[in-house]
CSV table of C-alpha atoms and ligand atoms in Angstrom, one decimal:
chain,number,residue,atom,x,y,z
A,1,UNK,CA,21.5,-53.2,33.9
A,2,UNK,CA,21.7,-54.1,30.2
A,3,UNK,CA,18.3,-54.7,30.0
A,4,UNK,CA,17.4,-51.6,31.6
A,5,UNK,CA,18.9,-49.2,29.8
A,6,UNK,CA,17.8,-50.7,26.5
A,7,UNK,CA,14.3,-50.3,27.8
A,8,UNK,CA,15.3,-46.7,28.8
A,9,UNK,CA,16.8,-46.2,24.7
A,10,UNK,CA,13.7,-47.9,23.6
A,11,UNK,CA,10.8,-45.3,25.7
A,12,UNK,CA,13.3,-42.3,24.4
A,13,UNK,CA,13.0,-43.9,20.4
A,14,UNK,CA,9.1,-44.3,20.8
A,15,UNK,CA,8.5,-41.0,22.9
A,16,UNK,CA,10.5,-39.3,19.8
A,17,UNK,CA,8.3,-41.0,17.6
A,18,UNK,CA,5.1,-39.9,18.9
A,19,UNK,CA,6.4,-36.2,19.2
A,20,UNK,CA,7.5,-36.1,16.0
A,21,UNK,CA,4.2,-37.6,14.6
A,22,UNK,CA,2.4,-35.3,16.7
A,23,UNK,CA,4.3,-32.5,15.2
A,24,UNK,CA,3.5,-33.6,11.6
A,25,UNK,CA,-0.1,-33.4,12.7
A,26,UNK,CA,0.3,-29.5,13.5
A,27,UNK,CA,2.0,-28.3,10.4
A,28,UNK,CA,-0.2,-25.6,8.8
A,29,UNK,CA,0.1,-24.2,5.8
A,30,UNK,CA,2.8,-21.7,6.9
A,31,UNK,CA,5.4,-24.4,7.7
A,32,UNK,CA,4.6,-26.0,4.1
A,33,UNK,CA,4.9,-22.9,2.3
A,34,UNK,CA,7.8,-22.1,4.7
A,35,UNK,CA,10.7,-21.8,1.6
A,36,UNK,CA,7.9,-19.6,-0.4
A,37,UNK,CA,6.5,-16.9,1.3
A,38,UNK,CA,4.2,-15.9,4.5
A,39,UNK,CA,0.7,-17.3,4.5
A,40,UNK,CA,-1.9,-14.6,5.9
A,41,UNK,CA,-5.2,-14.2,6.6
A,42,UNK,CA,-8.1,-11.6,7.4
A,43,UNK,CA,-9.3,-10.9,10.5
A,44,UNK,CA,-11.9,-9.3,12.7
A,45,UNK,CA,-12.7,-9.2,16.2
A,46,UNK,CA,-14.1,-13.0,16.0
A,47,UNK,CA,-11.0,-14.6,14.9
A,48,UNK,CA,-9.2,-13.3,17.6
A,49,UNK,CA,-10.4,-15.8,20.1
A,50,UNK,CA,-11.6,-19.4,20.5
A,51,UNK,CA,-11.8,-22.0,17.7
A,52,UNK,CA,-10.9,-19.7,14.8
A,53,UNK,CA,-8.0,-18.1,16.5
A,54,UNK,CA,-6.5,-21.5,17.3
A,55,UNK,CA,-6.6,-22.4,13.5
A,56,UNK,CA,-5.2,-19.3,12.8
A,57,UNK,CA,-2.0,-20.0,14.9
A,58,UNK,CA,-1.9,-23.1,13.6
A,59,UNK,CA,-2.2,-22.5,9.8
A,60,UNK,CA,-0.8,-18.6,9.2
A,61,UNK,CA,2.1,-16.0,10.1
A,62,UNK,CA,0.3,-12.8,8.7
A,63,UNK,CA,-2.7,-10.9,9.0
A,64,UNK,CA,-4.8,-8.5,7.7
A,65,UNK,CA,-7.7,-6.4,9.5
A,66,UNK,CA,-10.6,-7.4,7.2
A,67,UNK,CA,-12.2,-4.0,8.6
A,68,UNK,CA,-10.6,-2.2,11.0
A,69,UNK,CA,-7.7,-0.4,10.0
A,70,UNK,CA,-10.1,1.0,7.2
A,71,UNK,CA,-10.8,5.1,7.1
A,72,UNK,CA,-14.3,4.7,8.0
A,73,UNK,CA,-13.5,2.3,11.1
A,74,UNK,CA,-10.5,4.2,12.1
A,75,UNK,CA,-11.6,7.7,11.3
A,76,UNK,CA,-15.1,8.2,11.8
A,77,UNK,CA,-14.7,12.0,12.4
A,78,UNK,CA,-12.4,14.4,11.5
A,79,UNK,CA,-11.0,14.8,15.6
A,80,UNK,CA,-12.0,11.4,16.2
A,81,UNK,CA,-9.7,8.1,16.0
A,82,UNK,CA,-10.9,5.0,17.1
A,83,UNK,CA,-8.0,2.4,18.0
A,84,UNK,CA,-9.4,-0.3,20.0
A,85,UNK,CA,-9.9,-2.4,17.5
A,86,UNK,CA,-6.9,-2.2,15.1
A,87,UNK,CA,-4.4,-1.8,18.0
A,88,UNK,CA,-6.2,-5.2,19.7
A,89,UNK,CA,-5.4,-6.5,15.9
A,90,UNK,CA,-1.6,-5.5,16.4
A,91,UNK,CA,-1.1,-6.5,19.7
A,92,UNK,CA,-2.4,-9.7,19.5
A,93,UNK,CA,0.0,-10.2,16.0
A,94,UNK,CA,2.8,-9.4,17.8
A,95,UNK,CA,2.2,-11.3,20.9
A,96,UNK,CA,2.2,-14.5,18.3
A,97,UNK,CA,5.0,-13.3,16.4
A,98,UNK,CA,2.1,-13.0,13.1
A,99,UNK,CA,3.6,-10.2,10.0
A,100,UNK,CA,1.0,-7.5,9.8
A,101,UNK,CA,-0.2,-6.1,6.7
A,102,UNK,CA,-2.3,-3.0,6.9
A,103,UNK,CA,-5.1,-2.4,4.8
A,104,UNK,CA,-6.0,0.3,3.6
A,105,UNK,CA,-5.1,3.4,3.5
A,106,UNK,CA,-7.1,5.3,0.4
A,107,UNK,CA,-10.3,3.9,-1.1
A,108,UNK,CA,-13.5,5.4,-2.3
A,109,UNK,CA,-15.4,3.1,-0.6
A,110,UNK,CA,-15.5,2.6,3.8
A,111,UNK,CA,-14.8,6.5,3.5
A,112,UNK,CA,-16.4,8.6,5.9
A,113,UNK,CA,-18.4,11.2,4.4
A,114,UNK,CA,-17.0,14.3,6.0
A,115,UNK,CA,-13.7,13.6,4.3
A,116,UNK,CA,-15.0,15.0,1.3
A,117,UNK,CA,-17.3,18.1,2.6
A,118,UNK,CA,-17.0,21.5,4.6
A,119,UNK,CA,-19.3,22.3,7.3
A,120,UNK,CA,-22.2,23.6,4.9
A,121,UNK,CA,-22.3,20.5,3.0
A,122,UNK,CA,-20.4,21.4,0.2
A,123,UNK,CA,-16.9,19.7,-1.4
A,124,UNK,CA,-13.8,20.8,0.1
A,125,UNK,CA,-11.0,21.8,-2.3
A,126,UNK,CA,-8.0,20.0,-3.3
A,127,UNK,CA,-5.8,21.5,-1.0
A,128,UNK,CA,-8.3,20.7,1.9
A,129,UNK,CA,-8.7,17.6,0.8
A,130,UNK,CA,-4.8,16.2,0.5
A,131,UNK,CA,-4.4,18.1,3.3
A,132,UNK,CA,-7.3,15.5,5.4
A,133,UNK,CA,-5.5,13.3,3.5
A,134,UNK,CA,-2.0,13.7,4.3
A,135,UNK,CA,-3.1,14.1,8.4
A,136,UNK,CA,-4.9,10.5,8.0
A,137,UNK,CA,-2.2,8.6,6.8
A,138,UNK,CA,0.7,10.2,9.0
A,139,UNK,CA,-1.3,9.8,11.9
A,140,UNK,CA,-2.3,6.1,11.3
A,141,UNK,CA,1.2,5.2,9.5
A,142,UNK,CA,3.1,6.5,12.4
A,143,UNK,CA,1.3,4.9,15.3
A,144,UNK,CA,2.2,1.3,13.9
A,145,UNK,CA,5.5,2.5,12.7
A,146,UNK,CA,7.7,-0.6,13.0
A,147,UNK,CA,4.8,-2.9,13.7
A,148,UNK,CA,3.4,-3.2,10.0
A,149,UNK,CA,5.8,-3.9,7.1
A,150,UNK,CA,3.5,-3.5,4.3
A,151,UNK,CA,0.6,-1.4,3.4
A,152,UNK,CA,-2.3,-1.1,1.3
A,153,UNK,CA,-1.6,2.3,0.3
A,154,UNK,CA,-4.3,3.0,-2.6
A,155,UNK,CA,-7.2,0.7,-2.9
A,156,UNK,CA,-9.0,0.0,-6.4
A,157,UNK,CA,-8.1,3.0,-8.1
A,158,UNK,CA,-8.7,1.7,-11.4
A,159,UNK,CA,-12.3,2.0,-13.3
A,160,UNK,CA,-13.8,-1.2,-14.3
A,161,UNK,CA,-15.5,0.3,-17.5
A,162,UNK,CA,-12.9,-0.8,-20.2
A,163,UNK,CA,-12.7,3.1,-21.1
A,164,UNK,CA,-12.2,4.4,-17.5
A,165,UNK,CA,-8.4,4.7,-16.2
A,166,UNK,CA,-8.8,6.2,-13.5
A,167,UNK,CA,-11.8,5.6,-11.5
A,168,UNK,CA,-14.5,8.2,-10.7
A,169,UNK,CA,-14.2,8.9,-7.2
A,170,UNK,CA,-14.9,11.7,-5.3
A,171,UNK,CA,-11.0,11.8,-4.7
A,172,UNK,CA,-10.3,12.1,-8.3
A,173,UNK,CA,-13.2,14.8,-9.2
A,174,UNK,CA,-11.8,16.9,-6.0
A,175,UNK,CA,-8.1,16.1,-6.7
A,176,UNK,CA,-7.6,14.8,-10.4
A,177,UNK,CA,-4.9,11.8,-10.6
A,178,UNK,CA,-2.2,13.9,-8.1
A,179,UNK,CA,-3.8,12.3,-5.0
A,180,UNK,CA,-2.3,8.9,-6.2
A,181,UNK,CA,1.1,9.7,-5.7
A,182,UNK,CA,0.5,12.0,-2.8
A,183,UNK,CA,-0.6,8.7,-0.8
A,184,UNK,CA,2.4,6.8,-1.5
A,185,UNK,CA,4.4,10.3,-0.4
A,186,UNK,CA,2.6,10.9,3.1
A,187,UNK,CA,2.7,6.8,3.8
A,188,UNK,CA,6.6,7.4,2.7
A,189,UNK,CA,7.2,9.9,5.3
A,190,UNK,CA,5.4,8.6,7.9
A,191,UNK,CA,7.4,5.3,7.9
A,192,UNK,CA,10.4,5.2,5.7
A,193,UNK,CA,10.7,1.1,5.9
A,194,UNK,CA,6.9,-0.1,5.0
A,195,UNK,CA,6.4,-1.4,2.0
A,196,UNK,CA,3.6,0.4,0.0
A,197,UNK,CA,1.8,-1.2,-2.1
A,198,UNK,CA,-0.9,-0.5,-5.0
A,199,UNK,CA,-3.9,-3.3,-4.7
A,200,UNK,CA,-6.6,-3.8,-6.7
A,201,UNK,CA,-9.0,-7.1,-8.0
A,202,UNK,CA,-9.5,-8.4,-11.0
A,203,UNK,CA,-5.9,-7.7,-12.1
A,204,UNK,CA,-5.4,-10.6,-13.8
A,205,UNK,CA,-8.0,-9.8,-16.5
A,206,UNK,CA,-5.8,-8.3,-19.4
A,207,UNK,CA,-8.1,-5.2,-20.3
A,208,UNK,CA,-7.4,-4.1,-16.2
A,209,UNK,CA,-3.9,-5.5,-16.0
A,210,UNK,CA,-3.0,-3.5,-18.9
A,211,UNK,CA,-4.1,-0.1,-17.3
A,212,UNK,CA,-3.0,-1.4,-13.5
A,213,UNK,CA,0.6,-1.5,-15.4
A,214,UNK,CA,0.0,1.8,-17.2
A,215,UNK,CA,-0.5,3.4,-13.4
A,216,UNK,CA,2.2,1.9,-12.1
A,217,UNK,CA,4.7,2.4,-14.9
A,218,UNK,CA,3.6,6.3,-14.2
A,219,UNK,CA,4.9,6.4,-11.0
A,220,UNK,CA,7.7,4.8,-10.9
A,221,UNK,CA,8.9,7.2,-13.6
A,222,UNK,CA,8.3,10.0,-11.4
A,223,UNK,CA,9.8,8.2,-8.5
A,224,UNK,CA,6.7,7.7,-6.1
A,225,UNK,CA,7.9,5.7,-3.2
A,226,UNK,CA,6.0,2.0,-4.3
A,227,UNK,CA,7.2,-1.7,-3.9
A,228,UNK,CA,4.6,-3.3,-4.8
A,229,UNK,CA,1.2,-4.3,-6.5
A,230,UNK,CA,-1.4,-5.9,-4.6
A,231,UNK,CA,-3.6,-8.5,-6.2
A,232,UNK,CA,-6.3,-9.1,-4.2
A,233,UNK,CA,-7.2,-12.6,-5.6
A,234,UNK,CA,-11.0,-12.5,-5.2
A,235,UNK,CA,-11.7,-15.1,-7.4
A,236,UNK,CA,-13.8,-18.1,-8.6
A,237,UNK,CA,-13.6,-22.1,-9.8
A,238,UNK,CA,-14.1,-20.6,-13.4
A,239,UNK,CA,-11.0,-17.8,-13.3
A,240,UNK,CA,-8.5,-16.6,-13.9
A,241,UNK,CA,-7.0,-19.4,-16.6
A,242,UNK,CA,-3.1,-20.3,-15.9
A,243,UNK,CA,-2.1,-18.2,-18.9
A,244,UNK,CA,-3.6,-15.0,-17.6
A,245,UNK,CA,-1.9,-15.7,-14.2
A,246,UNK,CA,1.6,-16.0,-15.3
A,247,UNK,CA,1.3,-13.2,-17.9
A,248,UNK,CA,0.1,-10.9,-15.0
A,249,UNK,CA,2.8,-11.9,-12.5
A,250,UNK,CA,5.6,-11.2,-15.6
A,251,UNK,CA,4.1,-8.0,-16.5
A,252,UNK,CA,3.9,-7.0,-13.1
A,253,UNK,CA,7.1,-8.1,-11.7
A,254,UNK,CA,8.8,-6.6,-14.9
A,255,UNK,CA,8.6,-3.5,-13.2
A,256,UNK,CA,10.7,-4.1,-10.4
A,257,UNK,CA,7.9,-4.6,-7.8
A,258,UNK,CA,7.2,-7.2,-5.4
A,259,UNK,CA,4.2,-9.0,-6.0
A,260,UNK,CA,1.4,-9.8,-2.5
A,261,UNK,CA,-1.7,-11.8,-3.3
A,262,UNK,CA,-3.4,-9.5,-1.0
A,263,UNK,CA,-7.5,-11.1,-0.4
A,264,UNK,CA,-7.0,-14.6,-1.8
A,265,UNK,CA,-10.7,-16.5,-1.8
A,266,UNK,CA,-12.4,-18.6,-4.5
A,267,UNK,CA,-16.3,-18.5,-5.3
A,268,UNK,CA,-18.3,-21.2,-6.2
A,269,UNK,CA,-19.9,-19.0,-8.3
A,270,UNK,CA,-18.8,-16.6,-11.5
A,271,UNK,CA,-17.8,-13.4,-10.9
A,272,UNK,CA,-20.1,-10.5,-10.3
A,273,UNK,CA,-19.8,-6.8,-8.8
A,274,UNK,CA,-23.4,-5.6,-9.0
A,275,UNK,CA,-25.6,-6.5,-5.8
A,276,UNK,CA,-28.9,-8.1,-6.8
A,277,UNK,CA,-31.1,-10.4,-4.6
A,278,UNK,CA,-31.0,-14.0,-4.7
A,279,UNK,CA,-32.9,-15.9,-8.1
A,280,UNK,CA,-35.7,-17.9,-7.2
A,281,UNK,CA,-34.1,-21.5,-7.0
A,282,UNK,CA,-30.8,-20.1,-7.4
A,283,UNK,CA,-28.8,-23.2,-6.6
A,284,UNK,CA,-26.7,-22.7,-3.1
A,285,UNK,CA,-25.1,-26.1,-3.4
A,286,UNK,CA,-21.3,-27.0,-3.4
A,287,UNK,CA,-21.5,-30.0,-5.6
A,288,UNK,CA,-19.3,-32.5,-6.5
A,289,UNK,CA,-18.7,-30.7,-9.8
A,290,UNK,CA,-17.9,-27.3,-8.5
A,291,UNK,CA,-15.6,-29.0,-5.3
A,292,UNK,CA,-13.6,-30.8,-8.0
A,293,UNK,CA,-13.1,-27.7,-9.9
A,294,UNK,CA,-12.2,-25.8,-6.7
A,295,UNK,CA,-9.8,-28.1,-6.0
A,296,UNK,CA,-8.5,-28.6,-9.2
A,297,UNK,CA,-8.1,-24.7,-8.9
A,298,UNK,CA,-6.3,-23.9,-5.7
A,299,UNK,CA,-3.9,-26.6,-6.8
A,300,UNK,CA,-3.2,-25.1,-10.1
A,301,UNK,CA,-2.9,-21.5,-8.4
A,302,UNK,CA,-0.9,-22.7,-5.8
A,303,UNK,CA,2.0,-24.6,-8.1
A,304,UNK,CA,1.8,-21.3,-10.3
A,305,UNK,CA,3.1,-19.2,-7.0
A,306,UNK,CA,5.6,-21.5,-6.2
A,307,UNK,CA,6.9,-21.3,-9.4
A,308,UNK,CA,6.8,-17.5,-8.7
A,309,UNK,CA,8.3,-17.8,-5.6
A,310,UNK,CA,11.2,-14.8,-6.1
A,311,UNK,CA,8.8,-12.6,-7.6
A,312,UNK,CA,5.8,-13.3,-4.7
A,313,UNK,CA,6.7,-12.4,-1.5
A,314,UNK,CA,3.1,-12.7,0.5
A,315,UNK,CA,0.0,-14.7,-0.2
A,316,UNK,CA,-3.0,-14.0,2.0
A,317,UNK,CA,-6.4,-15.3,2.0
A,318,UNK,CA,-9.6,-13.3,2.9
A,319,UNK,CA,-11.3,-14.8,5.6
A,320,UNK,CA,-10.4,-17.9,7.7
A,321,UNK,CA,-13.2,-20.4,6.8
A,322,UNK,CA,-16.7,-21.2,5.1
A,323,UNK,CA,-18.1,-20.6,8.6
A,324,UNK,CA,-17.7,-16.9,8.0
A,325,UNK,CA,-17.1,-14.9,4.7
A,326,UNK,CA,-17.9,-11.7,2.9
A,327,UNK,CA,-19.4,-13.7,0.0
A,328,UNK,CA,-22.2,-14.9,2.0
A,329,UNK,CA,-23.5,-11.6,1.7
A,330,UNK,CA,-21.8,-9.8,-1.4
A,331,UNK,CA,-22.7,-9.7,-4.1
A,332,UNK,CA,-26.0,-11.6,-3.4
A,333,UNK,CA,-27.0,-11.1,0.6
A,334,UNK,CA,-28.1,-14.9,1.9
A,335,UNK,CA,-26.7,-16.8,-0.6
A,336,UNK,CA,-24.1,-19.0,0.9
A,337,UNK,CA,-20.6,-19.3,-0.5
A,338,UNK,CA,-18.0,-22.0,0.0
A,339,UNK,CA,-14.5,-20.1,-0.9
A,340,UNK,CA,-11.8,-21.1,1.4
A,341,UNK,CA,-9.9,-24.0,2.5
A,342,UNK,CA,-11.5,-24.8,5.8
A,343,UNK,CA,-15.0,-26.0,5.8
A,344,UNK,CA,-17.5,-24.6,8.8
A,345,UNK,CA,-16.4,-26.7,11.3
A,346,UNK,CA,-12.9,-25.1,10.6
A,347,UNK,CA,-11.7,-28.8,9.3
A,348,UNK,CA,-10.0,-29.0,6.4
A,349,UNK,CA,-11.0,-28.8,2.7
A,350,UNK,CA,-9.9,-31.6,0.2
A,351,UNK,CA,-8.8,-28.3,-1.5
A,352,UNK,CA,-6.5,-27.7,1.6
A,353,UNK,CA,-4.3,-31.0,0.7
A,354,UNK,CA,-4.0,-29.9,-2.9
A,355,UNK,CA,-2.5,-27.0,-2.0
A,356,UNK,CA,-0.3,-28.8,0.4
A,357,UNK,CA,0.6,-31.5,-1.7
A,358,UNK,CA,3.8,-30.6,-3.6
A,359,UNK,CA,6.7,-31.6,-0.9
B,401,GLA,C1,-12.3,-5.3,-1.3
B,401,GLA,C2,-11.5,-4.6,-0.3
B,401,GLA,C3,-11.5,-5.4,1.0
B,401,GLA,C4,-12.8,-5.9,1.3
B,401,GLA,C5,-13.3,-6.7,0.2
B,401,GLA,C6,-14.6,-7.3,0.6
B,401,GLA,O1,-11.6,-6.3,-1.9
B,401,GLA,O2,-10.2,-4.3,-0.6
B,401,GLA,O3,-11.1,-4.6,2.1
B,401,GLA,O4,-13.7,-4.9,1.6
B,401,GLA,O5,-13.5,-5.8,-0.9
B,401,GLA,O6,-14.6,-7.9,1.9
């Protein structure tokens, strides 16, 4: 009898073993980064399913739509709405219990064309256009009412040009600056507990940072329904440095906003906008060199957000894997990039551990 049930304690010890074991060997990066914030990630239709959407369980509790929730995708006509995708997007995030952030809401690019012109051709008027505006976002903000916390409410309204504040888009030529705080107002209405937030990239770089802060200093003075800045985090090995990191999370959170690393990848290569073809022998080549830096990198990012912790309340990445990502084609179409954490069999990075590698 004796004998028995100490063979009986002994299969409970090692069956509890082995669970527990096995249970280490599905942590993803969510449960690490459980006492910091949520981990997200960008999706389209092809994450949703097999291999990738597996990982995606595994490793995140957030997601973005990489495209779908865009005006373009969403909107394509002024009495048209497309759903299927986005709502898929949503269902599926709530079926897994996944945070959704929604992205975007106002950009000047992924704009359908007859948002800005009458039926002759020509620009609309202000009030026409705020008016297209103000039906888009109460229409799209009120479907997924309750279902998204946070949106993207204005996308990349800053110029790049040093001298440029505000950027030249159609909507500010037909609308001046006002069409800023108008989005956060109609976004407000539609859905009185999402966060809004203001996203843009290259935020970190002090000449941008300083006129990101200008903006939003502006309208929280004049009481504009925001909680937060976006940074999108499209970034490289070689940027941004440690100082201009911190000094853009303290500047930013100085105002009293919450703080979302909102399209988090990291090029092998430096940083360009313009698209250009590929260079004759342009290397394509993730070598030992530019791995070590990438990992040295995403480790030195990472500690800097956990340090951050109360002032970061969402870090997502853009894209699952190096299988698939927006790099490959932009800004040089075929050349391959390498910027995320899972390689193209979905396994993971060296980078991965040294993100992981604080507990
Ligand atoms: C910007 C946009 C994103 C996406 C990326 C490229 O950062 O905010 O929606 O289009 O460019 O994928």
């Amino acid at each position: 009898m004796k004998a028995s049930l100490g063979i009986f304690f002994l299969g409970i010890l090692i069956s509890c073993t082995a669970w527990c074991q096995s249970t280490e060997g599905i942590l993803g990066l969510k449960d690490y980064y459980k006492d910091y914030f949520p981990i997200g990630v960008a999706v389209n239709n092809r994450t949703l399913s097999g291999d990738e959407s597996r990982l995606l369980l595994r490793e995140f509790n957030s997601i973005t739509p990489e495209n779908a929730m865009k005006m373009d995708a969403l909107h394509p006509r002024e009495d048209v709405y497309f759903w299927r995708d986005a709502d898929s997007m949503v269902n599926f995030a709530q079926n897994h219990h996944l945070k959704i952030r929604g992205h975007n809401l106002c950009w000047h690019e992924q704009v359908p064309d007859w948002m800005f012109k009458d039926e002759t051709g020509n620009l609309v008027t202000k009030e026409v256009l705020l008016k297209r505006l103000k039906d888009h976002i109460t229409t799209v903000v009120s479907r997924y009412q309750g279902k998204i916390y946070a949106w993207d409410v204005l996308n990349e309204v800053i110029g790049d040009a040093d001298d440029e504040f505000i950027r030249n888009s159609l909507w500010y030529q037909i609308c001046g600056e006002e069409y800023i705080a108008k989005a956060f107002e109609y976004a407000h209405a539609a859905d009185p507990q999402a966060l809004l937030f203001y996203n843009d990239y290259n935020s970190e770089r002090p000449v941008k940072r300083d006129k990101i802060y200008r903006l939003l200093k502006k309208l929280i003075a004049k009481h504009v329904p925001i909680h937060g800045i976006g940074l999108q985090a499209h970034w490289s090995v070689f940027e941004p440095s440690e100082k201009e990191l911190r000094e853009a999370i303290e500047l930013y959170s100085s105002l009293g906003l919450q703080i979302h690393f909102t399209e988090l990848d990291m090029s092998i290569y430096p940083w360009e906008k313009n698209k250009r073809p590929k260079k004759v022998g342009e290397s394509e080549v993730l070598t030992p060199d530019l791995e070590q830096k990438q990992i040295d990198q995403y480790g030195k990012i990472f500690s800097i957000f956990r340090e951050y912790k109360k002032n970061i309340t969402s870090v997502t990445f853009w894209n699952v894997s190096d299988r698939y990502t927006w790099l490959d084609y932009y800004p040089v179409p075929g050349r391959k990039n390498y910027p995320l954490l899972f390689d193209q069999q979905l396994q993971r990075k060296k980078a991965y551990q040294a993100v992981i590698n604080f507990r």
